[in-house]
Each structure stands twice: as structure tokens, then as C-alpha cells.
């Protein structure tokens, strides 16, 4: 049984943005209140984690150059809110808390205007340092000192993001002209305030103020309560380094993930990719996003392969603290069939189709199988529409049941579906196999069942959040990459857990029955890192 509590705490934040911030938090406890012995078992098998989605107080003009004193005054207003959230979390027994990218200093700086906001960052690999207890050891470390003291005060591991600087010399071929490196940096403090490690963001997203490290940081830190954690930032989640390489260490079961993610539906909303990453790699992901709804920035969560606690709110301007009990050894979502699956006619049909059912007659878009599916008996028209700035090839999903295929380049996507009732909405099955080149360059293979924005084909791929259409389906494709992320989103920005996700006969597949609400997106999002 789960018990869910929601409480609203007045933060007393500055009115820099003419907003009175209120931090809301959710506590999710998988413990029976009437069975204290179960709680002991859960404490042994779980840890308490928190992520804070922060409505940051921003400088009115990020291009203007201010003094270090002025920069610290602004950053301390954000740090005051952080400290309040740490103390709330401490009351709930939290052992690790994650804060978002850009939460302390803000964003949209130039290289020069961000400089007063930067702390000096010694390498934790070379220097063992407790900023709270040794505040005068290094200059320009006021933010690190406050974060270190928060970790001590809350008696918890603390992960935060800040801008840092590191002097360099002219004999360094990568040294910028101003003789310093500037990094977008995550820091990890232990519960005694020691600086455990730091990660410098590798895949920058239009961040002219910061440098890319010469070498990729692959940071894994150890904790006494849950073992090894990996760490990376925002846009990193879409690339091989450092995200995928980190998880080659089989002992890494948890990832902390500060982010400042702008949502882009239908395939890359923040909570969508966070949950998909947790499922794909069978890990826990503690994701803290910044909260600026006017910029489309919201969506944080504590995600495991089988369950997620998340926050997505485009209406409220308040910060949000999410607290959940997390399994130390997360159970993965299996892709193998069970006895129940074998008895299910739709899954049997799926397996028959994969095996090349001789009674199936295939054409360019649609497959008709004797005794298999009825409806969609006429060939569905193929059309093209822009989705995520990419030119998808699609076919409409008509009728109460059917079996569709759509191909582009070498990728073919298949959908076997049944709908309990028809809604007055247009859905389409789309495929893309190519290089994405807008807001980043990376190679994507995607099979996507999406609700269109209207009834016209040209509305397929538009950003929508509400839907009523229910589906039971198998979605699969002949992907040429093993890195597939399952996306499953329903009406009202609700995350769903697939019934199955895995591989069968060299095809990646996603299966779901019993949606809780109308389907917005069901997709297999593949990345071919070697073709970026």
C-alpha cells in the first residue's frame, strides 16, 4: 500500500520576481502504518530521497555585468529557499536531496556576465575539503560553503548545480583567451559536508557562458545507504557520454540528475525521458528540474523502472519538493513473457506476426491476416508531418482494431491494436529514421503512436496534453540500435508503466493494456550514438 501526503510550506522567498514562492512537497511511503515491522524491513531495503523543483529568483538582466557582492546577494536568496527545503526533507528522514540545474545562478548569461556568479572549484580528486568547516581555505567559494553547511544541517547527501571557474595557463592549448575555464558544474556533498565529487557538464545546450571539459567526467560516487550513484546534467541524457558509459558499471543502480529542461511534446517532455531512461536501464533516476512554466520548464521525478513519483505543473508558480522511498536494488521491467501473456490472444498474435505468419498478406502500409484483425481493411494512406522538427512518415490509426506498418529508410514500425471505444480524435503511427538537426544534432530512430492536434493529417506531431482515446496495443520495430527508450504518456501529463518492454525476434517492442486515461504518446525512441 502507498500512503501519499501533500503539504504546502510558505518559503518566505524574496519578491525579486514579484512572486511569493511556496514550496509544496509530496511524501510517498510504501509502508503500512499498522505494521511497524514492515517499516523495519523497508528501511533495510529502501532509502529516502528528495528532489526539489525550484522556481528560481533570476537576475533582471543576465547580460548585465554585476559585482561579486551583488551576485552573491541574488544567489543567497535562492540558497535560502534551498536551505528551507533541506530542513523540511530532514524532518522526513531524507538521506539524499537533488536540486536543479541553474537553480542558484540562473541562465542566459554571456561568458563575461556570468563570471561574478562563479565559485572557484578545486578538484575533489586532488583535494579533500569540507567548505563549511574550512571556509577560508579557498577564496570565492561562498556558494560551496553554504551548500556544505546545508548538508551538515540536514544530515543528508546534497546534490546541487552551480557555475564554477578554474584558472588555466597559456601553455594549455585549450585555455580560453581570458585564461580561465568556466563550467556548468554539479557538486555532491556528504552528510558531514565534505565535497565528495563534482561533475562538469559535457553536452552543453546553447550555453555560451560555459566551456566543455577537455575530457568527459565519468563520475560515480558511493553512499553508505544505497551504494553507487552516477551523475550527469540535462542534455547529457540524450548522449552516450557520459550517461550511457556510466551505466556500464553494473553496480550503478541510481543516478542523480539536475536539469533545466524545456518540455517538447509529443516525445521529449521532461518526465517522459526521465521515466524512459529509468525503465531502459533498470535504475532509479532522481531528477530535479527548474520551474519556469512560462518557458515550458517543469517536470521532476523520482523514477524507478516499475513506479514513478513525479511533478509536472504548467499553471502553478510555486516550487515543489518531492520525497519518496526508493528501493536500493530496483526491480527491472521484464521483457519476457509470462504464463498469463501466453494465454493472451493479442500477445499470441503478436508472436505469430513476428514469426512471419504465412496467412498474412502485406502491402506498403497495412498487413491483413486471416482471423487476426478486422477493421482497417482498406490500405491506410501514408502522409508526412513534422514532429519534433523531424519529417515523420505516418499512417492514420482508424477503426476499433487493426494491424499497421509504416517504414522509412531501414526502420519499419508495427502496431497491433484494439480500442474498447472509438473517440472523435485522430491518432497516427509514425516513423523517423534519420539525423535530428534542430536544437542539437543526434541520430534518432523512432516508432510513435500519437494523438494528433486535430482531425487533419497536418496536425499530427503537434504538442497536446489531453486525450480520451484508450488503446490496448503492441508497438514494435526492427531497430538497428539496442538503445531504446520506451515513452508512455496519457492525458494530463500522466506517466504509465508498460506491461512489457523488451526484445523479441530482433524487434524492440512495447506492450500495454488498461490505460488509466486517454493516450497521448506511446513510442519507442531509439538513439544511434555512433551516427551523431
PDB file of C-alpha atoms in Angstrom, residues 10-193:
ATOM      1  CA  UNK A  10       5.456  29.080   2.870  1.00  0.00           C
ATOM      2  CA  UNK A  11       9.042  29.744   1.924  1.00  0.00           C
ATOM      3  CA  UNK A  12       9.428  33.428   2.727  1.00  0.00           C
ATOM      4  CA  UNK A  13      11.326  33.913  -0.506  1.00  0.00           C
ATOM      5  CA  UNK A  14      12.348  37.251  -1.993  1.00  0.00           C
ATOM      6  CA  UNK A  15       9.965  39.162  -4.213  1.00  0.00           C
ATOM      7  CA  UNK A  16      12.693  39.634  -6.814  1.00  0.00           C
ATOM      8  CA  UNK A  17      10.281  38.270  -9.429  1.00  0.00           C
ATOM      9  CA  UNK A  18       7.220  39.708  -7.717  1.00  0.00           C
ATOM     10  CA  UNK A  19       6.281  36.160  -6.791  1.00  0.00           C
ATOM     11  CA  UNK A  20       5.755  34.771  -3.320  1.00  0.00           C
ATOM     12  CA  UNK A  21       7.140  31.271  -3.577  1.00  0.00           C
ATOM     13  CA  UNK A  22       5.509  28.404  -1.823  1.00  0.00           C
ATOM     14  CA  UNK A  23       7.268  25.070  -1.685  1.00  0.00           C
ATOM     15  CA  UNK A  24       4.922  22.110  -1.902  1.00  0.00           C
ATOM     16  CA  UNK A  25       6.128  18.657  -1.157  1.00  0.00           C
ATOM     17  CA  UNK A  26       4.827  15.145  -1.582  1.00  0.00           C
ATOM     18  CA  UNK A  27       5.870  12.286   0.627  1.00  0.00           C
ATOM     19  CA  UNK A  28       5.381   8.775  -0.720  1.00  0.00           C
ATOM     20  CA  UNK A  29       5.832   5.988   1.786  1.00  0.00           C
ATOM     21  CA  UNK A  30       5.425   2.346   0.854  1.00  0.00           C
ATOM     22  CA  UNK A  31       4.811   1.298   4.473  1.00  0.00           C
ATOM     23  CA  UNK A  32       1.708   0.103   6.291  1.00  0.00           C
ATOM     24  CA  UNK A  33       1.052   2.407   9.246  1.00  0.00           C
ATOM     25  CA  UNK A  34      -0.404  -0.505  11.206  1.00  0.00           C
ATOM     26  CA  UNK A  35       2.541  -2.831  10.579  1.00  0.00           C
ATOM     27  CA  UNK A  36       5.682  -1.359  12.179  1.00  0.00           C
ATOM     28  CA  UNK A  37       7.738  -4.493  11.482  1.00  0.00           C
ATOM     29  CA  UNK A  38       7.216  -3.939   7.757  1.00  0.00           C
ATOM     30  CA  UNK A  39       8.703  -0.480   8.164  1.00  0.00           C
ATOM     31  CA  UNK A  40      11.898  -2.023   9.553  1.00  0.00           C
ATOM     32  CA  UNK A  41      12.155  -4.283   6.511  1.00  0.00           C
ATOM     33  CA  UNK A  42      11.507  -1.366   4.179  1.00  0.00           C
ATOM     34  CA  UNK A  43      14.151   0.725   5.891  1.00  0.00           C
ATOM     35  CA  UNK A  44      16.640  -2.046   5.265  1.00  0.00           C
ATOM     36  CA  UNK A  45      15.689  -2.342   1.592  1.00  0.00           C
ATOM     37  CA  UNK A  46      14.965   1.312   0.820  1.00  0.00           C
ATOM     38  CA  UNK A  47      16.312   4.813   1.268  1.00  0.00           C
ATOM     39  CA  UNK A  48      14.593   8.199   1.398  1.00  0.00           C
ATOM     40  CA  UNK A  49      15.264  10.583  -1.480  1.00  0.00           C
ATOM     41  CA  UNK A  50      14.102  14.082  -2.363  1.00  0.00           C
ATOM     42  CA  UNK A  51      14.194  16.285  -5.443  1.00  0.00           C
ATOM     43  CA  UNK A  52      13.248  19.957  -5.434  1.00  0.00           C
ATOM     44  CA  UNK A  53      11.773  21.684  -8.484  1.00  0.00           C
ATOM     45  CA  UNK A  54      12.832  25.261  -7.882  1.00  0.00           C
ATOM     46  CA  UNK A  55      11.212  28.477  -9.109  1.00  0.00           C
ATOM     47  CA  UNK A  56      14.493  30.345  -9.118  1.00  0.00           C
ATOM     48  CA  UNK A  57      14.912  34.038  -8.446  1.00  0.00           C
ATOM     49  CA  UNK A  58      16.637  35.410 -11.543  1.00  0.00           C
ATOM     50  CA  UNK A  59      18.711  38.472 -12.270  1.00  0.00           C
ATOM     51  CA  UNK A  60      16.563  41.022 -14.161  1.00  0.00           C
ATOM     52  CA  UNK A  61      19.190  41.295 -16.891  1.00  0.00           C
ATOM     53  CA  UNK A  62      21.501  38.293 -17.326  1.00  0.00           C
ATOM     54  CA  UNK A  63      23.568  40.240 -19.892  1.00  0.00           C
ATOM     55  CA  UNK A  64      24.468  42.994 -17.411  1.00  0.00           C
ATOM     56  CA  UNK A  65      27.733  42.645 -15.501  1.00  0.00           C
ATOM     57  CA  UNK A  66      27.360  42.964 -11.738  1.00  0.00           C
ATOM     58  CA  UNK A  67      29.764  42.777  -8.822  1.00  0.00           C
ATOM     59  CA  UNK A  68      30.518  39.567  -6.916  1.00  0.00           C
ATOM     60  CA  UNK A  69      28.705  41.079  -3.927  1.00  0.00           C
ATOM     61  CA  UNK A  70      25.569  41.689  -5.989  1.00  0.00           C
ATOM     62  CA  UNK A  71      25.746  38.202  -7.478  1.00  0.00           C
ATOM     63  CA  UNK A  72      26.042  36.655  -4.017  1.00  0.00           C
ATOM     64  CA  UNK A  73      23.058  38.657  -2.780  1.00  0.00           C
ATOM     65  CA  UNK A  74      20.897  37.177  -5.528  1.00  0.00           C
ATOM     66  CA  UNK A  75      22.269  33.637  -5.181  1.00  0.00           C
ATOM     67  CA  UNK A  76      21.766  33.710  -1.419  1.00  0.00           C
ATOM     68  CA  UNK A  77      18.049  34.304  -1.952  1.00  0.00           C
ATOM     69  CA  UNK A  78      17.878  31.028  -3.876  1.00  0.00           C
ATOM     70  CA  UNK A  79      20.116  29.321  -1.332  1.00  0.00           C
ATOM     71  CA  UNK A  80      17.774  30.458   1.466  1.00  0.00           C
ATOM     72  CA  UNK A  81      14.969  28.533  -0.248  1.00  0.00           C
ATOM     73  CA  UNK A  82      17.249  25.513  -0.717  1.00  0.00           C
ATOM     74  CA  UNK A  83      18.035  25.519   2.988  1.00  0.00           C
ATOM     75  CA  UNK A  84      14.349  25.611   3.906  1.00  0.00           C
ATOM     76  CA  UNK A  85      13.703  22.593   1.669  1.00  0.00           C
ATOM     77  CA  UNK A  86      16.639  20.709   3.191  1.00  0.00           C
ATOM     78  CA  UNK A  87      15.206  21.196   6.665  1.00  0.00           C
ATOM     79  CA  UNK A  88      11.738  20.058   5.556  1.00  0.00           C
ATOM     80  CA  UNK A  89      13.310  16.990   3.959  1.00  0.00           C
ATOM     81  CA  UNK A  90      15.371  16.298   7.085  1.00  0.00           C
ATOM     82  CA  UNK A  91      12.178  16.039   9.121  1.00  0.00           C
ATOM     83  CA  UNK A  92      11.105  13.197   6.809  1.00  0.00           C
ATOM     84  CA  UNK A  93      14.359  11.292   7.163  1.00  0.00           C
ATOM     85  CA  UNK A  94      15.666  12.112   3.675  1.00  0.00           C
ATOM     86  CA  UNK A  95      19.163  10.769   3.022  1.00  0.00           C
ATOM     87  CA  UNK A  96      19.853  12.449  -0.323  1.00  0.00           C
ATOM     88  CA  UNK A  97      18.401  15.570  -1.951  1.00  0.00           C
ATOM     89  CA  UNK A  98      18.848  16.824  -5.525  1.00  0.00           C
ATOM     90  CA  UNK A  99      18.453  20.430  -6.695  1.00  0.00           C
ATOM     91  CA  UNK A 100      18.061  21.537 -10.345  1.00  0.00           C
ATOM     92  CA  UNK A 101      20.435  22.864 -12.943  1.00  0.00           C
ATOM     93  CA  UNK A 102      20.750  26.689 -12.970  1.00  0.00           C
ATOM     94  CA  UNK A 103      18.714  26.910  -9.766  1.00  0.00           C
ATOM     95  CA  UNK A 104      21.192  29.082  -7.870  1.00  0.00           C
ATOM     96  CA  UNK A 105      22.527  31.459 -10.520  1.00  0.00           C
ATOM     97  CA  UNK A 106      20.007  31.385 -13.401  1.00  0.00           C
ATOM     98  CA  UNK A 107      20.646  31.232 -17.148  1.00  0.00           C
ATOM     99  CA  UNK A 108      21.068  33.143 -20.430  1.00  0.00           C
ATOM    100  CA  UNK A 109      24.361  34.743 -19.394  1.00  0.00           C
ATOM    101  CA  UNK A 110      27.303  35.709 -21.540  1.00  0.00           C
ATOM    102  CA  UNK A 111      30.759  34.475 -20.654  1.00  0.00           C
ATOM    103  CA  UNK A 112      31.516  37.832 -19.044  1.00  0.00           C
ATOM    104  CA  UNK A 113      28.221  38.428 -17.241  1.00  0.00           C
ATOM    105  CA  UNK A 114      28.231  35.002 -15.561  1.00  0.00           C
ATOM    106  CA  UNK A 115      31.710  35.471 -14.107  1.00  0.00           C
ATOM    107  CA  UNK A 116      30.638  37.147 -10.805  1.00  0.00           C
ATOM    108  CA  UNK A 117      28.361  34.149 -10.166  1.00  0.00           C
ATOM    109  CA  UNK A 118      31.161  31.565 -10.387  1.00  0.00           C
ATOM    110  CA  UNK A 119      32.775  29.792  -7.438  1.00  0.00           C
ATOM    111  CA  UNK A 120      36.340  28.564  -7.562  1.00  0.00           C
ATOM    112  CA  UNK A 121      36.287  24.777  -7.831  1.00  0.00           C
ATOM    113  CA  UNK A 122      39.216  22.671  -6.598  1.00  0.00           C
ATOM    114  CA  UNK A 123      39.241  19.083  -7.831  1.00  0.00           C
ATOM    115  CA  UNK A 124      37.782  16.746  -5.178  1.00  0.00           C
ATOM    116  CA  UNK A 125      40.006  14.031  -6.643  1.00  0.00           C
ATOM    117  CA  UNK A 126      43.090  16.034  -5.622  1.00  0.00           C
ATOM    118  CA  UNK A 127      41.888  17.909  -2.544  1.00  0.00           C
ATOM    119  CA  UNK A 128      39.824  16.619   0.371  1.00  0.00           C
ATOM    120  CA  UNK A 129      37.858  19.617   1.551  1.00  0.00           C
ATOM    121  CA  UNK A 130      34.926  20.482   3.772  1.00  0.00           C
ATOM    122  CA  UNK A 131      33.886  24.010   2.748  1.00  0.00           C
ATOM    123  CA  UNK A 132      31.655  24.529   5.788  1.00  0.00           C
ATOM    124  CA  UNK A 133      34.392  23.616   8.279  1.00  0.00           C
ATOM    125  CA  UNK A 134      37.238  25.127   6.229  1.00  0.00           C
ATOM    126  CA  UNK A 135      35.675  28.271   4.743  1.00  0.00           C
ATOM    127  CA  UNK A 136      38.923  30.220   4.342  1.00  0.00           C
ATOM    128  CA  UNK A 137      40.910  27.549   2.546  1.00  0.00           C
ATOM    129  CA  UNK A 138      39.937  28.867  -0.907  1.00  0.00           C
ATOM    130  CA  UNK A 139      38.589  32.245  -1.997  1.00  0.00           C
ATOM    131  CA  UNK A 140      35.385  32.777  -3.997  1.00  0.00           C
ATOM    132  CA  UNK A 141      33.721  29.665  -2.575  1.00  0.00           C
ATOM    133  CA  UNK A 142      30.771  31.197  -0.733  1.00  0.00           C
ATOM    134  CA  UNK A 143      28.143  29.105  -2.561  1.00  0.00           C
ATOM    135  CA  UNK A 144      30.041  25.874  -1.929  1.00  0.00           C
ATOM    136  CA  UNK A 145      30.304  26.822   1.737  1.00  0.00           C
ATOM    137  CA  UNK A 146      26.557  27.309   2.089  1.00  0.00           C
ATOM    138  CA  UNK A 147      25.767  24.037   0.325  1.00  0.00           C
ATOM    139  CA  UNK A 148      28.251  22.171   2.506  1.00  0.00           C
ATOM    140  CA  UNK A 149      26.703  23.624   5.668  1.00  0.00           C
ATOM    141  CA  UNK A 150      23.211  22.659   4.433  1.00  0.00           C
ATOM    142  CA  UNK A 151      24.321  19.050   4.026  1.00  0.00           C
ATOM    143  CA  UNK A 152      25.591  19.059   7.624  1.00  0.00           C
ATOM    144  CA  UNK A 153      22.490  20.788   8.964  1.00  0.00           C
ATOM    145  CA  UNK A 154      20.162  18.366   7.188  1.00  0.00           C
ATOM    146  CA  UNK A 155      22.393  15.334   7.818  1.00  0.00           C
ATOM    147  CA  UNK A 156      21.999  14.222   4.192  1.00  0.00           C
ATOM    148  CA  UNK A 157      23.890  13.908   0.930  1.00  0.00           C
ATOM    149  CA  UNK A 158      23.233  17.004  -1.172  1.00  0.00           C
ATOM    150  CA  UNK A 159      23.492  17.446  -4.955  1.00  0.00           C
ATOM    151  CA  UNK A 160      23.348  20.912  -6.488  1.00  0.00           C
ATOM    152  CA  UNK A 161      24.349  22.755  -9.645  1.00  0.00           C
ATOM    153  CA  UNK A 162      26.374  25.962  -9.864  1.00  0.00           C
ATOM    154  CA  UNK A 163      28.775  27.793 -12.131  1.00  0.00           C
ATOM    155  CA  UNK A 164      32.469  27.268 -11.382  1.00  0.00           C
ATOM    156  CA  UNK A 165      35.774  28.686 -12.582  1.00  0.00           C
ATOM    157  CA  UNK A 166      39.221  27.190 -12.935  1.00  0.00           C
ATOM    158  CA  UNK A 167      42.336  29.185 -13.902  1.00  0.00           C
ATOM    159  CA  UNK A 168      44.405  27.905 -16.815  1.00  0.00           C
ATOM    160  CA  UNK A 169      47.742  28.789 -18.371  1.00  0.00           C
ATOM    161  CA  UNK A 170      48.766  29.910 -21.830  1.00  0.00           C
ATOM    162  CA  UNK A 171      50.696  26.668 -22.359  1.00  0.00           C
ATOM    163  CA  UNK A 172      47.361  24.823 -22.144  1.00  0.00           C
ATOM    164  CA  UNK A 173      46.206  24.593 -25.788  1.00  0.00           C
ATOM    165  CA  UNK A 174      42.551  24.574 -24.721  1.00  0.00           C
ATOM    166  CA  UNK A 175      42.817  27.548 -22.373  1.00  0.00           C
ATOM    167  CA  UNK A 176      40.383  30.331 -23.369  1.00  0.00           C
ATOM    168  CA  UNK A 177      41.671  33.826 -24.057  1.00  0.00           C
ATOM    169  CA  UNK A 178      40.544  35.072 -20.639  1.00  0.00           C
ATOM    170  CA  UNK A 179      42.795  32.431 -19.008  1.00  0.00           C
ATOM    171  CA  UNK A 180      40.072  30.592 -17.188  1.00  0.00           C
ATOM    172  CA  UNK A 181      37.703  27.696 -17.750  1.00  0.00           C
ATOM    173  CA  UNK A 182      34.057  28.202 -16.824  1.00  0.00           C
ATOM    174  CA  UNK A 183      31.987  25.104 -16.192  1.00  0.00           C
ATOM    175  CA  UNK A 184      28.355  24.177 -15.619  1.00  0.00           C
ATOM    176  CA  UNK A 185      29.000  22.038 -12.547  1.00  0.00           C
ATOM    177  CA  UNK A 186      27.148  19.603 -10.310  1.00  0.00           C
ATOM    178  CA  UNK A 187      28.545  19.092  -6.821  1.00  0.00           C
ATOM    179  CA  UNK A 188      27.951  16.285  -4.338  1.00  0.00           C
ATOM    180  CA  UNK A 189      28.335  16.754  -0.589  1.00  0.00           C
ATOM    181  CA  UNK A 190      28.202  14.007   2.003  1.00  0.00           C
ATOM    182  CA  UNK A 191      26.103  14.387   5.129  1.00  0.00           C
ATOM    183  CA  UNK A 192      29.180  15.643   7.002  1.00  0.00           C
ATOM    184  CA  UNK A 193      29.675  18.466   4.495  1.00  0.00           C
TER     185      UNK A 193
END
